[in-house]
Amino acid sequence: MAAALRSEASQDNIAGPSPNILLADCGLFEPAPPAEGWLDRRIARGTRDFLQFPAMRPGEIERAFAVGLDLAVECASQGIRRAAAALVGKGASLTADVSACVHTGLPVEKIVDETSGVGGTTLYARRQAVGKPLFYYDLAANDPPRALEYLGGYESAALVGFIIGCAAESIAVTLDGWPALSGALWAAQWAPASRPFLRIAAPLSVSGYPPVRELLGSAPVLAQAECRLPGAAGLRALCAHAS
């Protein structure tokens, strides 16, 4: 999970110092070398394949949730008032598609189409992969812990903990990208009080975006061009517009 954080002192100065950039490793298969802003929060060497087993083993959902919650508490202790979050994971987009289907009630074909960046036989395979857990696991939007345990990944559960923890500390969280946006649906369902603190970074071109945006009840804070600013400039834009 990636997070850009801005303190109260610098939140109104978009041209000021870059926000603090943190990357929380919740479960890479191999540990990454130490680097500035890199947090080793690995729970295991990746989740299991949710097409064959529930992604998380017993107890892992609680540990992943705690990663995000602890990060939110640490942010509050440092005077952070705005944050932007994104998810990076091998199956993050696939999990996002399943989550969107569960929450919107729309069929897979309405969520996974050519706007997902795939076509032909690849599109067919993607739809099959999204449809399988929906059929076998009887996932329910009103039971986030069980659903996340079956779907994974660790970064998605950590995001849920981060959002809920930030809301408790009155920290606004701007969601960057489809996996983060769809993953936030679980936090909004689990803790409805977190909804007012959620922001959407920029409009997305995927077909699942409009219904998910409607469920979250939030409008984009940036135009797509702003969100594509390189490196720290883009992250400054996200944090500066998060209020």
Coordinates of C-alpha atoms in Angstrom, one line a residue, residues 52-233:
Q52 CA -8.4 -22.2 -5.5
F53 CA -8.5 -21.3 -1.8
P54 CA -9.6 -18.4 0.4
A55 CA -6.8 -15.9 -0.1
M56 CA -5.9 -15.4 3.6
R57 CA -5.1 -18.0 6.2
P58 CA -6.8 -17.8 9.7
G59 CA -5.7 -14.7 11.6
E60 CA -4.2 -12.9 8.6
I61 CA -7.2 -10.6 8.0
E62 CA -6.8 -9.1 11.5
R63 CA -3.1 -8.6 11.0
A64 CA -3.5 -6.9 7.7
F65 CA -6.2 -4.7 9.0
A66 CA -3.9 -3.7 11.9
V67 CA -1.2 -2.7 9.5
G68 CA -3.4 0.1 8.1
L69 CA -4.9 1.0 11.5
D70 CA -1.5 1.4 13.1
L71 CA -0.3 3.6 10.2
A72 CA -3.3 5.8 10.6
V73 CA -2.6 6.2 14.3
E74 CA 1.0 7.0 13.5
C75 CA -0.1 9.7 11.0
A76 CA -2.4 11.3 13.6
S77 CA 0.5 11.4 16.1
Q78 CA 2.6 13.3 13.6
G79 CA -0.1 15.9 12.8
I80 CA -1.0 14.5 9.4
R81 CA -4.3 15.8 8.2
R82 CA -4.5 14.7 4.6
A83 CA -3.5 11.5 2.9
A84 CA -3.6 9.9 -0.5
A85 CA -3.6 6.1 -0.8
A86 CA -3.0 3.6 -3.7
L87 CA -2.7 -0.1 -3.9
V88 CA 0.0 -2.1 -5.7
G89 CA -0.4 -5.8 -5.8
K90 CA -0.2 -8.6 -8.4
G91 CA -3.9 -9.3 -8.2
A92 CA -5.1 -5.9 -7.0
S93 CA -7.1 -5.1 -10.1
L94 CA -8.8 -8.5 -10.2
T95 CA -9.8 -8.2 -6.5
A96 CA -11.1 -4.7 -7.3
D97 CA -13.3 -6.1 -10.1
V98 CA -14.8 -8.8 -7.8
S99 CA -15.4 -6.2 -5.0
A100 CA -17.2 -3.9 -7.5
C101 CA -19.5 -6.7 -8.6
V102 CA -20.3 -7.6 -4.9
H103 CA -21.2 -4.1 -3.9
T104 CA -22.9 -2.8 -7.1
G105 CA -24.8 -6.1 -7.8
L106 CA -23.9 -5.7 -11.4
P107 CA -23.0 -8.7 -13.6
V108 CA -19.3 -9.3 -14.4
E109 CA -19.9 -8.2 -18.0
K110 CA -20.9 -4.8 -16.8
I111 CA -17.7 -4.3 -14.7
V112 CA -15.1 -6.2 -16.8
D113 CA -15.1 -5.1 -20.4
E114 CA -12.7 -3.5 -22.9
T115 CA -12.3 -0.5 -20.7
S116 CA -10.4 -2.8 -18.3
G117 CA -7.5 -2.9 -20.8
V118 CA -8.1 -6.4 -22.1
G119 CA -9.9 -8.0 -25.0
G120 CA -10.5 -11.2 -26.9
T121 CA -9.6 -14.4 -25.1
T122 CA -7.9 -12.4 -22.4
L123 CA -11.2 -10.6 -21.6
Y124 CA -13.0 -13.9 -21.5
A125 CA -10.4 -15.3 -19.1
R126 CA -10.6 -12.2 -16.9
R127 CA -14.4 -12.5 -16.7
Q128 CA -14.0 -16.2 -15.8
A129 CA -11.5 -15.3 -13.0
V130 CA -13.8 -12.6 -11.6
G131 CA -16.9 -14.8 -11.8
K132 CA -15.5 -17.8 -10.0
P133 CA -15.2 -16.4 -6.5
L134 CA -18.6 -14.7 -6.9
F135 CA -20.1 -18.1 -7.7
Y136 CA -18.3 -20.3 -5.1
Y137 CA -17.8 -18.1 -2.1
D138 CA -21.2 -16.4 -1.7
L139 CA -19.6 -13.1 -0.9
A140 CA -21.7 -10.4 0.8
A141 CA -21.1 -6.7 0.9
N142 CA -22.4 -6.6 4.5
D143 CA -19.6 -9.0 5.7
P144 CA -16.3 -7.3 4.8
P145 CA -14.0 -9.4 7.1
R146 CA -15.2 -12.7 5.5
A147 CA -15.2 -11.3 2.0
L148 CA -11.7 -9.8 2.3
E149 CA -10.4 -13.1 3.9
Y150 CA -11.6 -14.9 0.7
L151 CA -10.4 -12.3 -1.8
G152 CA -7.3 -10.8 -0.3
G153 CA -4.9 -9.2 -0.7
Y154 CA -3.1 -8.0 2.4
E155 CA -2.9 -4.5 0.9
S156 CA -6.7 -4.3 0.5
A157 CA -7.3 -5.2 4.1
A158 CA -4.6 -2.8 5.2
L159 CA -6.3 0.0 3.1
V160 CA -9.6 -0.7 4.9
G161 CA -7.8 -0.4 8.3
F162 CA -6.1 2.7 7.1
I163 CA -9.3 4.4 6.0
I164 CA -11.2 3.5 9.2
G165 CA -8.3 4.6 11.3
C166 CA -7.9 7.9 9.5
A167 CA -11.6 8.6 9.7
A168 CA -11.4 8.1 13.5
E169 CA -8.7 10.7 13.5
S170 CA -10.5 13.1 11.1
I171 CA -7.9 12.6 8.4
A172 CA -9.2 12.8 4.8
V173 CA -8.0 10.0 2.5
T174 CA -7.9 10.5 -1.3
L175 CA -8.1 7.3 -3.2
D176 CA -5.9 6.9 -6.3
G177 CA -6.7 4.2 -8.9
W178 CA -9.2 1.5 -9.4
P179 CA -8.0 -1.0 -6.7
A180 CA -8.0 1.7 -4.0
L181 CA -11.4 3.0 -5.1
S182 CA -13.0 -0.4 -5.2
G183 CA -11.3 -1.5 -2.0
A184 CA -12.6 1.5 -0.1
L185 CA -16.1 0.1 -0.6
W186 CA -15.4 -2.4 2.1
A187 CA -14.3 0.3 4.5
A188 CA -17.4 2.4 3.8
Q189 CA -19.6 -0.7 4.4
W190 CA -17.7 -1.8 7.6
A191 CA -17.6 1.7 9.0
P192 CA -20.2 4.1 7.4
A193 CA -18.8 7.0 9.5
S194 CA -15.7 6.8 7.3
R195 CA -17.5 7.9 4.1
P196 CA -17.3 11.7 4.7
F197 CA -13.5 11.4 4.9
L198 CA -13.1 9.6 1.5
R199 CA -12.1 11.5 -1.7
I200 CA -11.6 10.3 -5.2
A201 CA -8.4 11.4 -6.9
A202 CA -9.6 11.6 -10.5
P203 CA -12.2 10.2 -12.9
L204 CA -11.4 6.7 -14.2
S205 CA -12.2 5.2 -17.6
V206 CA -13.2 1.8 -16.4
S207 CA -16.9 0.9 -16.7
G208 CA -17.2 0.1 -13.0
Y209 CA -16.2 3.6 -12.0
P210 CA -19.6 5.4 -12.2
P211 CA -21.5 3.0 -10.0
V212 CA -18.7 2.7 -7.5
R213 CA -18.3 6.5 -7.3
E214 CA -22.1 6.7 -6.7
L215 CA -21.8 4.2 -3.8
L216 CA -19.0 6.1 -2.2
G217 CA -20.8 9.4 -2.6
S218 CA -17.7 11.3 -3.5
A219 CA -16.6 13.4 -6.5
P220 CA -13.1 13.5 -8.1
V221 CA -10.9 16.2 -6.7
L222 CA -8.6 16.4 -9.7
A223 CA -8.8 16.4 -13.5
Q224 CA -7.1 13.4 -15.1
A225 CA -4.3 15.7 -16.4
E226 CA -3.5 16.8 -12.9
C227 CA -3.4 13.3 -11.6
R228 CA -0.8 12.4 -14.2
L229 CA 1.7 14.9 -13.0
P230 CA 5.0 13.0 -12.5
G231 CA 6.3 11.9 -9.1
A232 CA 6.0 14.2 -6.2
A233 CA 4.1 16.9 -8.2

